[in-house]
Short mmCIF file of C-alpha atoms in Angstrom, two decimals:
data_model
loop_
_atom_site.label_atom_id
_atom_site.label_comp_id
_atom_site.label_asym_id
_atom_site.label_seq_id
_atom_site.Cartn_x
_atom_site.Cartn_y
_atom_site.Cartn_z
CA MET A 1 18.93 -16.84 -23.15
CA THR A 2 14.94 -17.19 -22.51
CA ILE A 3 13.71 -19.77 -20.80
CA VAL A 4 10.61 -21.57 -21.83
CA VAL A 5 8.19 -22.45 -18.80
CA ALA A 6 5.55 -24.58 -19.57
CA ARG A 7 2.79 -23.71 -17.90
CA HIS A 8 0.00 -26.77 -17.49
CA GLU A 9 -3.24 -25.07 -17.89
CA LYS A 10 -6.33 -27.06 -17.47
CA ILE A 11 -10.04 -26.23 -19.58
CA SER A 12 -11.31 -25.00 -16.54
CA ASP A 13 -8.16 -22.53 -16.26
CA ARG A 14 -8.32 -21.44 -19.95
CA PHE A 15 -11.99 -20.07 -19.20
CA TYR A 16 -10.91 -18.30 -16.23
CA LEU A 17 -14.27 -17.82 -14.82
CA VAL A 18 -13.84 -20.13 -12.05
CA ALA A 19 -10.63 -19.76 -11.46
CA LEU A 20 -12.23 -16.24 -10.63
CA ALA A 21 -15.73 -17.01 -8.46
CA GLN A 22 -12.50 -19.55 -6.20
CA GLY A 23 -10.62 -16.43 -6.06
CA LEU A 24 -13.97 -14.62 -5.24
CA VAL A 25 -14.75 -16.79 -2.85
CA VAL A 26 -11.34 -16.46 -0.86
CA THR A 27 -11.18 -12.61 -0.80
CA MET A 28 -15.03 -12.84 0.94
CA LYS A 29 -13.46 -15.32 3.45
CA GLN A 30 -10.39 -12.93 4.15
CA MET A 31 -12.73 -10.07 4.59
CA LEU A 32 -15.41 -12.05 7.08
CA ARG A 33 -12.30 -12.59 9.31
CA SER A 34 -11.40 -9.49 9.25
CA LEU A 35 -14.85 -8.43 9.56
CA PHE A 36 -14.63 -10.20 13.24
CA GLY A 37 -11.00 -8.44 13.73
CA LYS A 38 -9.33 -11.69 13.54
CA GLY A 39 -7.48 -11.71 10.04
CA ILE A 40 -6.13 -7.66 10.59
CA VAL A 41 -2.56 -7.75 10.98
CA THR A 42 -1.78 -4.14 10.71
CA ILE A 43 -1.59 -2.63 14.10
CA GLU A 44 -2.90 1.00 14.95
CA TYR A 45 0.84 2.62 15.35
CA PRO A 46 0.84 5.57 17.54
CA GLU A 47 -1.18 3.48 20.05
CA LYS A 48 0.13 -0.01 19.60
CA ARG A 49 3.96 -0.62 18.87
CA ARG A 50 5.45 -3.36 17.91
CA GLU A 51 7.90 -5.09 20.93
CA TYR A 52 11.17 -4.99 19.05
CA SER A 53 14.29 -7.66 19.91
CA GLN A 54 16.04 -6.67 22.69
CA ARG A 55 19.43 -6.59 20.95
CA PHE A 56 17.52 -3.75 18.25
CA ARG A 57 19.74 -0.99 18.03
CA GLY A 58 18.20 2.48 18.29
CA ALA A 59 18.88 5.90 19.72
CA HIS A 60 21.71 6.63 22.12
CA PHE A 61 22.04 6.46 25.50
CA ILE A 62 24.46 6.54 28.54
CA SER A 63 24.09 4.12 31.68
CA VAL A 64 23.79 5.93 34.86
CA ASP A 65 24.55 5.07 38.30
CA SER A 66 22.04 4.93 41.56
CA LYS A 67 23.04 8.74 41.92
CA LYS A 68 22.27 10.00 38.39
CA THR A 69 25.80 10.00 37.01
CA GLU A 70 26.98 9.27 33.94
CA ASN A 71 29.35 5.93 33.44
CA CYS A 72 31.16 7.06 30.97
CA THR A 73 34.86 8.10 32.21
CA ALA A 74 35.72 9.58 28.88
CA CYS A 75 37.89 7.02 27.82
CA TYR A 76 37.60 7.68 23.70
CA LEU A 77 37.36 3.74 22.79
CA CYS A 78 33.88 4.88 21.45
CA GLN A 79 35.03 8.18 19.53
CA THR A 80 38.32 6.13 18.39
CA VAL A 81 35.79 2.47 16.58
CA CYS A 82 33.30 4.90 15.57
CA PRO A 83 33.11 3.76 11.62
CA ALA A 84 30.84 6.81 10.92
CA ASP A 85 32.83 9.17 12.83
CA CYS A 86 30.02 10.58 15.37
CA ILE A 87 31.25 10.69 18.38
CA THR A 88 32.43 13.60 20.00
CA ILE A 89 33.84 14.07 23.51
CA VAL A 90 36.20 16.46 25.50
CA ALA A 91 37.52 14.90 28.44
CA GLY A 92 37.33 16.86 31.79
CA GLU A 93 38.14 15.62 36.25
CA ARG A 94 36.73 15.95 38.71
CA ASP A 95 38.75 16.32 41.99
CA ALA A 96 38.80 13.43 43.64
CA ALA A 97 39.45 15.52 46.73
CA THR A 98 36.11 16.51 47.08
CA SER A 99 34.05 14.55 44.77
CA GLU A 100 31.62 11.87 46.32
CA TYR A 101 33.53 8.85 44.12
CA GLY A 102 37.05 9.97 45.42
CA VAL A 103 39.35 8.78 42.74
CA LYS A 104 36.82 6.78 41.21
CA LYS A 105 35.35 8.57 38.02
CA GLU A 106 37.50 10.73 38.69
CA LYS A 107 37.68 11.39 34.85
CA ARG A 108 34.71 12.66 33.02
CA PRO A 109 33.18 14.04 30.34
CA LEU A 110 32.66 17.51 29.96
CA SER A 111 30.75 17.05 26.80
CA PHE A 112 29.57 13.91 24.69
CA ASP A 113 27.88 14.41 21.06
CA ILE A 114 26.55 12.45 19.11
CA ASP A 115 25.68 13.05 15.66
CA ALA A 116 22.90 11.41 15.11
CA LEU A 117 22.65 12.05 11.46
CA ARG A 118 26.43 10.47 11.18
CA CYS A 119 25.78 7.55 13.36
CA CYS A 120 25.00 3.70 11.35
CA PHE A 121 23.51 2.07 13.88
CA CYS A 122 26.35 -0.28 13.99
CA GLY A 123 27.09 -0.78 17.70
CA PHE A 124 30.54 -0.40 17.90
CA CYS A 125 30.98 2.07 21.15
CA GLU A 126 28.55 0.07 22.77
CA GLU A 127 31.00 -2.99 21.93
CA ALA A 128 34.13 -0.74 22.50
CA CYS A 129 33.17 0.40 26.05
CA PRO A 130 34.58 -0.59 28.99
CA LYS A 131 32.15 0.93 31.56
CA ASP A 132 28.69 -0.36 29.74
CA ALA A 133 28.11 3.56 29.50
CA ILE A 134 26.86 4.39 26.01
CA LYS A 135 24.16 1.83 24.64
CA LEU A 136 21.94 1.88 21.97
CA SER A 137 18.09 1.77 23.72
CA ARG A 138 15.45 -0.02 21.47
CA SER A 139 13.54 3.63 20.94
CA TYR A 140 12.94 3.95 17.21
CA GLU A 141 11.22 7.06 16.54
CA MET A 142 14.29 9.18 16.19
CA ALA A 143 12.40 12.01 13.54
CA THR A 144 13.22 15.43 14.13
CA LEU A 145 12.07 18.48 12.72
CA THR A 146 15.53 20.57 12.39
CA ARG A 147 18.98 19.11 11.78
CA GLU A 148 19.96 20.51 15.54
CA GLU A 149 17.78 18.11 17.21
CA ALA A 150 19.52 15.22 15.53
CA GLN A 151 22.51 16.25 17.99
CA TYR A 152 22.39 14.31 20.85
CA ASP A 153 24.39 15.90 23.85
CA LEU A 154 25.52 14.98 27.37
CA LYS A 155 22.90 15.97 28.80
CA PHE A 156 19.77 14.02 26.61
CA LEU A 157 22.03 10.77 26.70
CA VAL A 158 21.82 10.68 30.39
CA ARG A 159 17.80 10.28 29.89
CA GLU A 160 16.27 7.68 32.26
CA VAL A 161 16.35 4.86 29.99
CA LYS A 162 14.34 1.93 31.76
CA ASP A 163 15.14 -1.88 30.04
CA ARG A 164 16.63 -0.34 26.74
CA GLY A 165 13.70 1.33 26.20
CA MET B 1 -50.76 41.00 -20.80
CA GLU B 2 -49.59 37.68 -22.42
CA SER B 3 -46.61 38.24 -19.82
CA ILE B 4 -49.18 37.72 -17.21
CA ASP B 5 -50.49 34.53 -18.11
CA LEU B 6 -47.46 33.13 -18.61
CA PHE B 7 -46.23 33.89 -15.11
CA SER B 8 -49.51 32.67 -13.31
CA SER B 9 -49.77 29.53 -16.06
CA LEU B 10 -46.02 28.94 -14.29
CA TRP B 11 -47.25 29.92 -11.12
CA ALA B 12 -49.51 27.44 -11.13
CA TYR B 13 -47.38 24.47 -12.44
CA LEU B 14 -45.41 25.30 -9.33
CA GLN B 15 -47.92 24.65 -7.61
CA SER B 16 -49.31 21.62 -9.14
CA TYR B 17 -48.73 18.05 -8.38
CA ASP B 18 -46.60 17.05 -10.79
CA PHE B 19 -44.38 19.60 -10.32
CA ILE B 20 -43.59 18.70 -6.57
CA ALA B 21 -43.30 15.13 -7.67
CA LEU B 22 -40.71 15.29 -10.47
CA LEU B 23 -38.98 17.78 -7.48
CA LEU B 24 -38.95 15.33 -5.07
CA LYS B 25 -37.86 12.66 -7.67
CA LEU B 26 -35.33 14.85 -9.01
CA ILE B 27 -34.06 14.67 -5.07
CA PHE B 28 -34.00 11.07 -4.76
CA ILE B 29 -31.93 10.51 -7.64
CA LEU B 30 -29.55 13.00 -6.37
CA ILE B 31 -29.40 11.56 -3.49
CA ILE B 32 -28.83 8.03 -4.61
CA GLY B 33 -26.31 9.19 -7.63
CA PRO B 34 -23.87 11.17 -6.04
CA GLY B 35 -24.91 10.34 -2.60
CA LEU B 36 -23.79 6.98 -3.38
CA VAL B 37 -20.06 7.94 -4.13
CA PRO B 38 -19.14 9.00 -0.63
CA ILE B 39 -20.19 5.68 0.55
CA MET B 40 -18.55 4.02 -2.11
CA VAL B 41 -15.39 5.68 -1.43
CA TRP B 42 -15.52 4.79 2.25
CA LEU B 43 -16.12 1.09 1.01
CA GLU B 44 -13.42 0.39 -1.29
CA ARG B 45 -11.23 2.22 1.03
CA ARG B 46 -12.69 0.08 4.16
CA GLY B 47 -13.08 -2.93 1.92
CA SER B 48 -10.27 -3.16 0.09
CA ALA B 49 -8.26 -3.30 3.67
CA MET B 50 -10.24 -6.17 5.11
CA ILE B 51 -9.89 -7.49 1.95
CA GLN B 52 -6.07 -7.28 2.53
CA GLY B 53 -6.19 -8.14 5.99
CA ARG B 54 -5.58 -4.12 7.05
CA MET B 55 -8.01 -1.62 8.83
CA GLY B 56 -8.23 1.00 6.37
CA PRO B 57 -8.92 4.91 7.24
CA ASN B 58 -10.51 5.09 10.77
CA ARG B 59 -9.95 8.09 11.90
CA VAL B 60 -11.76 10.71 10.62
CA GLY B 61 -15.84 10.73 12.03
CA PRO B 62 -16.40 7.54 13.50
CA LEU B 63 -15.37 3.96 11.52
CA GLY B 64 -13.77 6.58 9.26
CA LEU B 65 -17.38 7.44 7.47
CA LEU B 66 -16.12 11.25 7.28
CA GLN B 67 -12.74 10.35 5.43
CA ALA B 68 -14.36 10.70 1.60
CA LEU B 69 -15.90 14.39 2.67
CA ALA B 70 -11.52 15.11 4.41
CA ASP B 71 -10.76 13.92 0.89
CA VAL B 72 -12.90 16.43 -0.99
CA LEU B 73 -12.00 19.45 1.21
CA LYS B 74 -8.42 18.86 0.38
CA PHE B 75 -9.07 18.47 -3.27
CA PHE B 76 -11.17 21.48 -3.13
CA ALA B 77 -8.48 23.58 -1.09
CA LYS B 78 -5.80 22.55 -4.16
CA GLU B 79 -4.74 25.38 -6.83
CA PRO B 80 -6.81 24.63 -10.37
CA PHE B 81 -3.53 24.49 -11.92
CA VAL B 82 -3.79 24.41 -15.93
CA PRO B 83 -0.43 23.28 -17.42
CA GLY B 84 0.20 26.22 -19.89
CA THR B 85 0.03 24.04 -23.26
CA ALA B 86 -2.78 22.34 -22.58
CA ASN B 87 -6.22 23.55 -24.70
CA LYS B 88 -8.37 25.56 -21.95
CA PHE B 89 -11.34 25.31 -23.28
CA TYR B 90 -11.72 21.47 -24.28
CA TYR B 91 -9.19 20.78 -21.03
CA ASN B 92 -12.11 22.62 -19.06
CA LEU B 93 -14.59 20.91 -20.90
CA ALA B 94 -13.91 17.46 -20.57
CA PRO B 95 -14.47 16.97 -16.81
CA ILE B 96 -18.06 18.84 -16.75
CA ILE B 97 -19.20 16.01 -19.55
CA ALA B 98 -17.88 13.56 -17.34
CA ALA B 99 -19.57 14.61 -14.08
CA VAL B 100 -22.85 15.03 -16.29
CA ALA B 101 -23.14 11.82 -18.48
CA PRO B 102 -23.92 9.48 -16.13
CA LEU B 103 -25.75 11.44 -13.96
CA ALA B 104 -27.53 12.50 -17.37
CA ALA B 105 -28.05 8.58 -17.61
CA PHE B 106 -29.74 8.07 -14.42
CA ALA B 107 -33.12 10.22 -15.39
CA ALA B 108 -34.11 7.33 -17.69
CA ILE B 109 -33.46 4.53 -15.08
CA PRO B 110 -36.62 4.21 -12.90
CA PHE B 111 -36.05 3.08 -9.58
CA GLY B 112 -39.36 2.16 -8.14
CA GLY B 113 -43.37 1.33 -9.70
CA THR B 114 -45.96 4.09 -9.31
CA VAL B 115 -47.38 6.01 -6.55
CA LEU B 116 -51.13 6.19 -5.91
CA PHE B 117 -51.64 9.30 -4.09
CA ASP B 118 -54.69 11.73 -3.86
CA GLY B 119 -55.96 10.58 -7.64
CA TYR B 120 -52.62 10.73 -9.40
CA GLU B 121 -50.00 8.11 -10.40
CA THR B 122 -46.40 8.74 -10.02
CA ASN B 123 -43.58 6.86 -12.09
CA LEU B 124 -40.79 6.30 -10.14
CA GLN B 125 -38.77 7.42 -13.02
CA LEU B 126 -37.79 10.99 -13.58
CA SER B 127 -38.55 10.80 -17.27
CA ASN B 128 -40.21 7.57 -18.75
CA LEU B 129 -39.11 8.23 -22.78
CA ASN B 130 -40.36 6.07 -24.95
CA ILE B 131 -37.02 5.22 -26.10
CA GLY B 132 -36.14 3.97 -22.52
CA ILE B 133 -32.92 2.35 -22.43
CA LEU B 134 -31.76 3.20 -25.02
CA ALA B 135 -31.01 7.04 -23.72
CA ALA B 136 -29.42 5.85 -20.61
CA LEU B 137 -26.98 3.41 -23.00
CA ALA B 138 -26.35 7.17 -25.28
CA PHE B 139 -25.50 9.05 -22.25
CA ALA B 140 -23.34 5.79 -20.70
CA GLY B 141 -21.85 6.09 -24.02
CA LEU B 142 -21.10 9.75 -23.69
CA GLU B 143 -18.12 8.94 -21.00
CA VAL B 144 -15.98 8.17 -23.57
CA TYR B 145 -15.64 11.49 -24.69
CA PRO B 146 -14.33 13.33 -21.44
CA ILE B 147 -11.68 10.75 -21.57
CA MET B 148 -10.25 11.73 -25.37
CA LEU B 149 -11.11 14.94 -24.47
CA ALA B 150 -8.95 15.35 -21.30
CA GLY B 151 -6.47 13.07 -22.79
CA TRP B 152 -5.68 14.88 -25.81
CA ALA B 153 -6.57 18.30 -24.21
CA SER B 154 -4.27 18.16 -21.63
CA ASN B 155 -0.82 17.94 -24.46
CA ASN B 156 0.30 14.97 -22.31
CA LYS B 157 2.07 11.99 -23.77
CA TYR B 158 0.79 9.64 -20.74
CA ALA B 159 -2.42 11.24 -21.29
CA VAL B 160 -2.80 10.94 -24.65
CA LEU B 161 -1.56 7.16 -24.44
CA GLY B 162 -3.99 6.34 -21.62
CA ALA B 163 -6.87 8.27 -23.67
CA LEU B 164 -6.38 6.17 -26.68
CA ARG B 165 -6.26 3.18 -24.24
CA GLY B 166 -9.72 3.92 -22.87
CA ALA B 167 -11.04 5.17 -26.16
CA SER B 168 -10.51 1.95 -27.76
CA GLN B 169 -11.51 -0.13 -24.78
CA MET B 170 -14.51 1.49 -24.18
CA ILE B 171 -15.83 1.06 -27.82
CA SER B 172 -14.98 -2.56 -28.08
CA TYR B 173 -17.26 -3.44 -24.99
CA GLU B 174 -20.09 -1.23 -25.97
CA ILE B 175 -20.14 -3.57 -29.18
CA ALA B 176 -20.25 -6.82 -26.81
CA MET B 177 -22.48 -4.88 -24.46
CA GLY B 178 -24.96 -4.00 -27.23
CA LEU B 179 -25.04 -7.51 -28.78
CA ALA B 180 -26.19 -8.41 -25.13
CA LEU B 181 -28.31 -5.96 -24.69
CA ILE B 182 -29.98 -6.68 -28.42
CA ALA B 183 -30.30 -10.54 -26.98
CA MET B 184 -32.48 -9.40 -23.97
CA PHE B 185 -34.53 -6.43 -26.17
CA LEU B 186 -35.82 -9.62 -28.06
CA ILE B 187 -36.51 -11.85 -24.95
CA TYR B 188 -38.34 -8.49 -23.64
CA GLY B 189 -39.99 -7.75 -26.92
CA THR B 190 -39.41 -3.96 -25.50
CA VAL B 191 -36.57 -1.00 -24.63
CA ASP B 192 -39.11 0.27 -21.86
CA MET B 193 -37.68 -0.54 -18.73
CA ASN B 194 -40.59 -0.36 -17.25
CA GLN B 195 -42.25 -3.02 -18.89
CA MET B 196 -39.00 -5.31 -18.46
CA VAL B 197 -39.02 -4.77 -14.85
CA ALA B 198 -43.18 -6.51 -14.96
CA TRP B 199 -41.66 -9.12 -17.48
CA GLN B 200 -39.18 -10.28 -14.55
CA GLY B 201 -41.48 -10.22 -11.82
CA GLU B 202 -43.08 -13.79 -13.04
CA SER B 203 -41.29 -16.81 -11.36
CA LEU B 204 -39.40 -19.03 -13.60
CA PHE B 205 -40.57 -22.55 -13.49
CA GLY B 206 -42.20 -22.08 -10.28
CA ILE B 207 -39.14 -21.75 -8.09
CA LEU B 208 -36.69 -18.59 -9.77
CA PRO B 209 -37.94 -15.13 -10.09
CA ARG B 210 -37.79 -14.60 -13.67
CA TRP B 211 -34.71 -12.47 -14.15
CA GLY B 212 -32.83 -11.40 -17.25
CA LEU B 213 -29.76 -13.55 -15.44
CA PHE B 214 -31.82 -16.58 -15.12
CA VAL B 215 -32.77 -16.41 -18.22
CA ASN B 216 -30.07 -15.67 -20.39
CA PRO B 217 -27.14 -15.73 -18.17
CA LEU B 218 -24.43 -15.48 -20.89
CA ALA B 219 -26.19 -12.03 -21.95
CA ALA B 220 -25.99 -11.00 -18.27
CA MET B 221 -22.18 -12.51 -17.91
CA ILE B 222 -20.99 -10.34 -21.42
CA PHE B 223 -23.06 -7.42 -19.85
CA LEU B 224 -21.47 -7.64 -16.63
CA ILE B 225 -18.09 -8.41 -18.02
CA GLY B 226 -18.59 -5.28 -20.41
CA ILE B 227 -20.02 -3.13 -17.60
CA PHE B 228 -16.55 -3.48 -15.94
CA ALA B 229 -14.65 -2.28 -18.80
CA GLU B 230 -17.25 0.60 -19.64
CA THR B 231 -15.92 2.38 -15.99
CA ASN B 232 -12.43 1.29 -16.45
CA ARG B 233 -13.09 -0.52 -13.42
CA MET B 234 -10.24 -2.99 -11.99
CA PRO B 235 -9.24 -5.99 -14.23
CA PHE B 236 -9.96 -3.61 -16.80
CA ASP B 237 -8.57 -0.09 -15.58
CA LEU B 238 -6.01 0.25 -18.58
CA PRO B 239 -6.51 3.65 -19.04
CA GLU B 240 -4.55 4.46 -15.54
CA GLY B 241 -1.42 2.62 -15.32
CA ASP B 242 1.06 3.73 -12.47
CA ALA B 243 3.45 1.24 -14.16
CA GLU B 244 3.64 2.48 -17.09
CA LEU B 245 0.87 5.87 -17.74
CA VAL B 246 1.00 7.41 -14.54
CA ALA B 247 -2.24 8.69 -14.16
CA GLY B 248 -3.54 7.93 -17.67
CA TYR B 249 -5.96 11.05 -18.98
CA HIS B 250 -6.10 12.35 -16.31
CA VAL B 251 -2.34 13.00 -15.65
CA GLU B 252 -2.17 16.72 -15.82
CA TYR B 253 -5.85 17.02 -14.06
CA GLY B 254 -5.57 18.39 -10.21
CA SER B 255 -7.92 19.94 -7.68
CA THR B 256 -11.32 19.99 -8.37
CA LYS B 257 -11.37 19.12 -12.16
CA PHE B 258 -9.54 16.47 -10.61
CA ALA B 259 -12.19 15.35 -8.16
CA MET B 260 -15.11 15.74 -11.04
CA PHE B 261 -13.09 12.98 -12.84
CA PHE B 262 -13.24 10.80 -9.29
CA PHE B 263 -16.70 11.24 -8.69
CA ALA B 264 -18.12 10.59 -12.35
CA GLU B 265 -16.26 7.50 -12.31
CA TYR B 266 -18.01 6.83 -9.73
CA VAL B 267 -21.43 7.84 -10.62
CA ALA B 268 -20.70 6.41 -13.55
CA MET B 269 -20.44 2.87 -11.89
CA SER B 270 -23.54 3.60 -10.18
CA MET B 271 -25.30 4.03 -13.08
CA ALA B 272 -24.03 1.06 -14.83
CA ALA B 273 -24.79 -0.95 -11.74
CA ALA B 274 -28.15 0.52 -12.03
CA LEU B 275 -28.18 -0.53 -15.69
CA PHE B 276 -27.63 -4.73 -14.98
CA VAL B 277 -30.35 -4.13 -11.61
CA THR B 278 -32.85 -3.37 -14.42
CA LEU B 279 -31.96 -5.33 -17.08
CA PHE B 280 -31.02 -8.43 -15.57
CA LEU B 281 -32.25 -8.39 -11.61
CA GLY B 282 -35.46 -7.70 -11.75
CA GLY B 283 -34.69 -4.16 -11.48
CA TYR B 284 -37.75 -2.65 -9.28
CA GLY B 285 -39.15 -6.01 -8.75
CA LEU B 286 -39.77 -7.41 -5.30
CA LEU B 287 -37.15 -9.45 -3.72
CA PRO B 288 -38.53 -13.31 -3.40
CA GLY B 289 -39.96 -13.18 -0.14
CA MET B 290 -41.07 -9.69 0.36
CA GLU B 291 -44.32 -9.89 -1.82
CA ALA B 292 -45.37 -12.08 1.66
CA LEU B 293 -43.93 -9.11 3.83
CA ALA B 294 -46.17 -6.62 2.00
CA GLN B 295 -48.83 -8.75 2.41
CA TYR B 296 -48.39 -9.62 6.06
CA LEU B 297 -47.63 -5.38 6.83
CA ALA B 298 -50.86 -5.13 5.25
CA GLN B 299 -52.84 -7.07 7.34
CA VAL B 300 -51.87 -5.89 10.50
CA PHE B 301 -51.66 -2.26 9.50
CA GLN B 302 -54.78 -3.28 7.66
CA LEU B 303 -53.69 -1.71 4.47
CA GLU B 304 -56.39 -1.75 1.98
CA ALA B 305 -55.51 -2.21 -2.03
CA LEU B 306 -54.30 1.03 -2.69
CA GLY B 307 -51.85 1.10 0.54
CA LEU B 308 -50.91 -2.34 -0.33
CA HIS B 309 -49.84 -0.63 -3.87
CA ASN B 310 -47.79 1.93 -2.24
CA LEU B 311 -45.97 -0.41 0.22
CA LYS B 312 -45.23 -2.58 -2.63
CA THR B 313 -43.82 0.61 -4.40
CA PHE B 314 -41.76 1.48 -1.10
CA LEU B 315 -40.21 -2.17 -0.58
CA GLY B 316 -39.49 -1.96 -4.32
CA VAL B 317 -37.27 0.78 -4.00
CA GLY B 318 -36.02 -0.53 -1.38
CA SER B 319 -35.12 -4.14 -3.31
CA PHE B 320 -33.91 -1.96 -6.03
CA LEU B 321 -31.22 -0.12 -3.84
CA MET B 322 -30.65 -3.61 -1.89
CA LYS B 323 -29.48 -4.79 -4.93
CA LEU B 324 -28.23 -1.62 -6.45
CA CYS B 325 -25.78 -1.97 -3.43
CA PHE B 326 -24.73 -5.45 -3.85
CA MET B 327 -23.72 -4.54 -7.13
CA LEU B 328 -21.58 -1.79 -5.81
CA PHE B 329 -20.25 -4.04 -3.11
CA PHE B 330 -19.36 -6.45 -6.34
CA TYR B 331 -17.51 -3.86 -8.13
CA ILE B 332 -15.56 -3.67 -4.99
CA TRP B 333 -15.22 -7.37 -4.55
CA VAL B 334 -13.69 -8.11 -8.10
CA ARG B 335 -11.16 -5.29 -8.12
CA TRP B 336 -9.53 -6.75 -4.90
CA THR B 337 -9.34 -10.27 -6.06
CA VAL B 338 -8.61 -9.87 -9.71
CA PRO B 339 -4.86 -8.80 -11.71
CA ARG B 340 -5.51 -6.49 -14.36
CA PHE B 341 -5.10 -7.44 -17.99
CA ARG B 342 -2.81 -6.68 -20.17
CA PHE B 343 -3.70 -4.65 -22.80
CA ASP B 344 -3.24 -7.12 -25.20
CA GLN B 345 -5.22 -9.52 -23.62
CA LEU B 346 -7.71 -7.16 -22.67
CA MET B 347 -8.29 -6.99 -27.16
CA ASN B 348 -8.26 -10.33 -27.45
CA LEU B 349 -11.22 -10.68 -24.55
CA GLY B 350 -13.36 -7.92 -26.42
CA TRP B 351 -13.03 -9.21 -29.92
CA ARG B 352 -12.03 -12.55 -30.42
CA ILE B 353 -13.96 -13.72 -27.17
CA LEU B 354 -16.84 -11.81 -25.90
CA LEU B 355 -17.98 -10.27 -29.66
CA PRO B 356 -18.48 -14.36 -30.93
CA ILE B 357 -20.20 -15.01 -27.89
CA GLY B 358 -22.49 -12.51 -28.07
CA LEU B 359 -23.03 -13.00 -31.71
CA VAL B 360 -23.65 -16.80 -31.08
CA ASN B 361 -25.76 -15.58 -28.08
CA LEU B 362 -27.77 -13.17 -30.07
CA VAL B 363 -28.63 -15.99 -32.84
CA PHE B 364 -29.39 -19.05 -30.55
CA THR B 365 -31.48 -16.09 -28.26
CA ALA B 366 -33.47 -15.06 -31.54
CA ILE B 367 -33.96 -19.17 -32.78
CA ALA B 368 -35.07 -20.17 -29.47
CA ILE B 369 -37.73 -17.18 -29.63
CA TYR B 370 -38.62 -18.03 -32.56
CA PHE B 371 -39.65 -21.30 -31.64
CA ILE B 372 -41.16 -21.52 -28.04
CA GLY B 373 -41.95 -17.45 -28.74
CA SER B 374 -41.38 -14.97 -25.64
CA SER B 375 -43.72 -16.40 -23.33
CA LEU B 376 -40.92 -18.59 -21.91
#
């Protein structure tokens, strides 16, 4: 069904020139505002970055304690909950007798791989984690030159991320 | 013996004042014609950015001024690809005509008065033709051919459609433009652009300069709309339509040949702007207030009549360039203000609005001149 929309045009609107002059004034105003650096809404990206919300879900990292040891205990909860099936953990053990943590942190991940190309950044892993180990940072610059670089390993994940990035 | 005579006379000509003056004028034309293109491209990008609240290209060189150079280098570095089904001769001919025609039109447009030097009087105009503005218009009218040639020779549906649109648009607006021009010819009583400028040098009612714009604003408006359509500028850039025609008539062109079309478009714009300035904005006539400035400078530097004349010519070239730059800015200003027309709206405007208005204007002007004479 066609809907006929009535347009109430005045005579001056139909001549178009008045509206044109008004439009020229509007654009000139904006141009002068931009010329004096007021009306510009874009930022120069690599130098200046947008401040995203604290809840932004970006590149993954694993939190570490004061001795730079990862908090992950390889409980597999994140791997289980992950809807994209992108986390692969291989669990191992620290010897409780020699480890400085004793029985704490006895279980540890031997490897912790995340396929960032599969990840859908839902944040379920973050919610499931009982140790607050796996987290999503606020970093959004995740472009890589090769597919291999997008496979995050444990060494990459335990990097220092201050204030969620 | 004859050949020696020929050589010596040629050598004498090459050393003559006329030749050197011609060479200097040629260089000046080649600077303000093509030289305006990179500045226009830069202004177009930065201006559009400012109007839209962006910053625009500012990385290449200071303020992004070398961006146009980078673009040109990119075009020249690309592979010159010719589609297999294209007609090679016409395909290659089209960008050449496109680039040459508007430049040739520049030759007939005066950019200054006369320079008196060493007893010689030089017109600041590449060729002072008797047919004056008609020569410029003839070359401007050639601009429709590269569009048709390019569209047809490319052997591409989009290109043909774009060329069809471009050709019909330019031809229909040329009629309205021509009518506006005839009205101005009636007022000026001449087709010689130098005389037109001289006519516009007087003052109107003692306050306004007697520019064509104030004498016959209707003709000025029709001509202004016409040059926007002639140069395929924004509200009328129908030959190119990203949504429906891709790039229109030059869709099959790449590398240097595309750069030539691009260049031609901007030269055609400055040429049309120069025509408008000459016809309606007093040409190289001094801007209001410049006469007093010239007198003041002549007093300060104690110039005699000759020096004052040359100073006024210099200021005249300056005012011509200022008016030209304003017109070029106006193109950009309008482009980023007005949304584009639909093709049927464009044709309606040309045939059913501008053509009758142009005719009425012509008849009214003729009657007015019959009764009050061209003295005004």
